[in-house]
Structures are given as structure tokens and as C-alpha cells.
Short mmCIF file of C-alpha atoms in Angstrom, two decimals:
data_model
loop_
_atom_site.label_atom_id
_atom_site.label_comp_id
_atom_site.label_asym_id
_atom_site.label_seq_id
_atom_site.Cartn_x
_atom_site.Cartn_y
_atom_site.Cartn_z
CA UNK A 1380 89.50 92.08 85.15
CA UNK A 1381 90.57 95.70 85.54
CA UNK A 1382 91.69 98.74 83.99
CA UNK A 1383 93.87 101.92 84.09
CA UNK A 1384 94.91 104.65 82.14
CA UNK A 1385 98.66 105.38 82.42
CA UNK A 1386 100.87 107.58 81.39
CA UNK A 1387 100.74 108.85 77.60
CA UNK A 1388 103.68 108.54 75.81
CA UNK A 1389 105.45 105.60 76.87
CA UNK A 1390 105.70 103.10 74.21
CA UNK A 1391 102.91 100.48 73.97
CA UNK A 1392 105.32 97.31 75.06
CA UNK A 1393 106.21 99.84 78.56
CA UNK A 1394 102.74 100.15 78.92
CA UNK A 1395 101.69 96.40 78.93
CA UNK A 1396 104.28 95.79 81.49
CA UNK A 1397 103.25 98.56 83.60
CA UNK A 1398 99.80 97.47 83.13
CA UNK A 1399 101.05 93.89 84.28
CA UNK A 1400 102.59 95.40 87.59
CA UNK A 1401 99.71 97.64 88.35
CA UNK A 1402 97.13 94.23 88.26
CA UNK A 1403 99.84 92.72 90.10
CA UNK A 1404 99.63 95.37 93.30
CA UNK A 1405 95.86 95.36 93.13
CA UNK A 1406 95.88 91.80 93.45
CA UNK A 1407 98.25 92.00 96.10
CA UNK A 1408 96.48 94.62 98.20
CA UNK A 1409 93.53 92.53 97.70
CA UNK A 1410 96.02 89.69 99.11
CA UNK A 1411 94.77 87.88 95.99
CA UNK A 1412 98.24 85.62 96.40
CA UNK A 1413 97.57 82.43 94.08
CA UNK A 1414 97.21 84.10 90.82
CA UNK A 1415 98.00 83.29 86.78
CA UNK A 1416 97.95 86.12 84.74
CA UNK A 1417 97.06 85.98 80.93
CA UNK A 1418 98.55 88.35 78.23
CA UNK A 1419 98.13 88.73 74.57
CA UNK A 1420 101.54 90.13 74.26
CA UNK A 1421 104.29 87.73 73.94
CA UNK A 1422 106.87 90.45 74.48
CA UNK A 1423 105.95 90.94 78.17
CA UNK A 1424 105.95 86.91 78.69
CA UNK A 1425 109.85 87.06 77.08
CA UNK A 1426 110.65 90.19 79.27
CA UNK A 1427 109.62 88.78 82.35
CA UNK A 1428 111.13 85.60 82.04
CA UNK A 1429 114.62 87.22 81.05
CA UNK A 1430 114.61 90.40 82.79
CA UNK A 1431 118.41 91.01 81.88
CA UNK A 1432 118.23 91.03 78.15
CA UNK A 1433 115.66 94.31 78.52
CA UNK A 1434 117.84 96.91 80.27
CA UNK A 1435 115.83 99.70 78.96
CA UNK A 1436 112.94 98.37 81.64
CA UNK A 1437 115.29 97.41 84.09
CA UNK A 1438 113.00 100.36 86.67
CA UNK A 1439 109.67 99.04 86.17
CA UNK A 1440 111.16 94.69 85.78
CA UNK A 1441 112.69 95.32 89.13
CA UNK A 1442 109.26 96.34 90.37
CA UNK A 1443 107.70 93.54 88.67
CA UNK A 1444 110.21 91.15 90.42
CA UNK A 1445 109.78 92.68 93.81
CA UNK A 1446 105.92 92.26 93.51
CA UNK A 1447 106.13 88.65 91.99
CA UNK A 1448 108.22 87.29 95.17
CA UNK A 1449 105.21 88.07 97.64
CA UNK A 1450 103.12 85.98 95.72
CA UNK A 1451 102.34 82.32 96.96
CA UNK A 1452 102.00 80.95 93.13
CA UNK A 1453 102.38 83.33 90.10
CA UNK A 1454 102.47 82.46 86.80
CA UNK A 1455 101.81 84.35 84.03
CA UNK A 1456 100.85 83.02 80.00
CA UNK A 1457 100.52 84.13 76.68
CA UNK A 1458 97.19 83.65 74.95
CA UNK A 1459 96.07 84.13 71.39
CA UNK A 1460 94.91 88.19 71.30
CA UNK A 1461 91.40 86.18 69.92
CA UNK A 1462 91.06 84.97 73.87
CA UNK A 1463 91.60 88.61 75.05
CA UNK A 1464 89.05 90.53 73.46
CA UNK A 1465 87.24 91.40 76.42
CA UNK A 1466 90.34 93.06 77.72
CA UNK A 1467 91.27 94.63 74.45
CA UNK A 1468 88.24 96.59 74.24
CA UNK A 1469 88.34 97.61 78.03
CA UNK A 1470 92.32 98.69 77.58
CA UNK A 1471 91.30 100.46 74.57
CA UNK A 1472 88.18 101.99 76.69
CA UNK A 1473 90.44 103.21 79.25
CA UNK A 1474 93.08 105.16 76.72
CA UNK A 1475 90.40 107.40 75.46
CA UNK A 1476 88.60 108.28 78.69
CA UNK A 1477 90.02 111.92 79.55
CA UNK A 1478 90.60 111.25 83.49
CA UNK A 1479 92.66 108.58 84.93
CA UNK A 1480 90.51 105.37 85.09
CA UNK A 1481 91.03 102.71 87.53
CA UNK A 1482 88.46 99.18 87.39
CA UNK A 1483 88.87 95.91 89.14
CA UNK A 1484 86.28 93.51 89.90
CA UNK A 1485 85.48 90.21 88.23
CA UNK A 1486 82.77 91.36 85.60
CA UNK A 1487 83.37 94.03 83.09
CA UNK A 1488 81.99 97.69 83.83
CA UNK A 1489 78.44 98.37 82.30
CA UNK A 1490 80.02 101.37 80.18
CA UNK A 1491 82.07 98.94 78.48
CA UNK A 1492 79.60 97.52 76.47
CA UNK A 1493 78.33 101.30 75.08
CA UNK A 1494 81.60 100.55 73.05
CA UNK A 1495 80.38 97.64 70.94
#
């Protein structure tokens, strides 16, 4: 589970993919290297598999694509955005918060649930 505030303005589809990379390096530095990531947003699943057809990402797919190659097993799923409540609420924690914001570990933060 993590978090992190990025950049404001980018449109919300860049923003899950950045998101995805970010989780990706932290798991890396944390040479987390068997990993399968889970996403509510089909979008990122499509871009990921078919990096060509987005050439508007091609920057930040390339960096997804050099950080999924030093990974021993990666996979990464949709889920129903039902299943991903938990990370909804933190994501949504994380935009408001006026300073950048940056959470991994494997339970939520205690702050999160002050947003009920």
C-alpha cells in the first residue's frame, strides 16, 4: 500500500500510470522483485500491455518498461474499483494534503481513517 502526491495538472489517466511507476521503483528499491500489481483503472492495464497505441505516454511507458524488466515476475490486473476502496480513499487523501506525500508500508496510515 502506498501513496504520493504528484504533479497537479496532468490528466487523471497520466497520473495512474505515474502512480503505477512510482510503486513500481519503491518496490524495486525495496528489491520487492516478485510482485502483482492491482488497478481499478482498465486504461492503465490496456496501456501497458500495448505501449505503442499510446504515443502521448510514450516518456513515462518507456519508464514503466525499463522498471518492469528488472523484475523477477510482474504482473499487473484490473479489479472492480469496489475491491480498491482502501486505495481510493488513500489516493484521494494524498491529492488534498498541501505538501508532497509519500506512504509505503503494508497497513494503511492512521490519518487515513480521520477521512471516513
Amino acid at each position: 500500500m502506498g501513496t504520493c502526491n504528484l504533479r497537479r495538472g496532468i490528466s487523471p489517466l497520466q497520473a495512474e500510470l505515474e502512480a503505477l511507476v512510482w510503486a513500481m521503483q519503491c518496490m524495486l528499491r525495496h528489491r520487492k522483485l516478485t510482485i502483482v500489481f492491482e488497478t481499478d483503472c482498465s486504461d492503465v492495464v490496456k496501456m501497458v500491455s500495448k505501449p505503442e497505441e499510446w504515443p502521448a505516454f510514450a516518456a513515462i511507458l518507456e519508464e514503466f518498461c525499463r522498471c518492469r524488466m528488472e523484475f523477477t515476475s510482474f504482473s499487473i490486473v484490473h479489479i472492480p474499483r469496489i475491491k480498491n476502496t482502501k486505495a481510493d480513499k488513500l489516493a484521494r487523501s494524498a491529492r488534498v494534503l498541501p505538501t508532497d506525500v509519500f506512504y509505503v508500508n503494508s497497513v494503511p496510515p492512521t490519518w487515513i481513517s480521520e477521512l471516513a
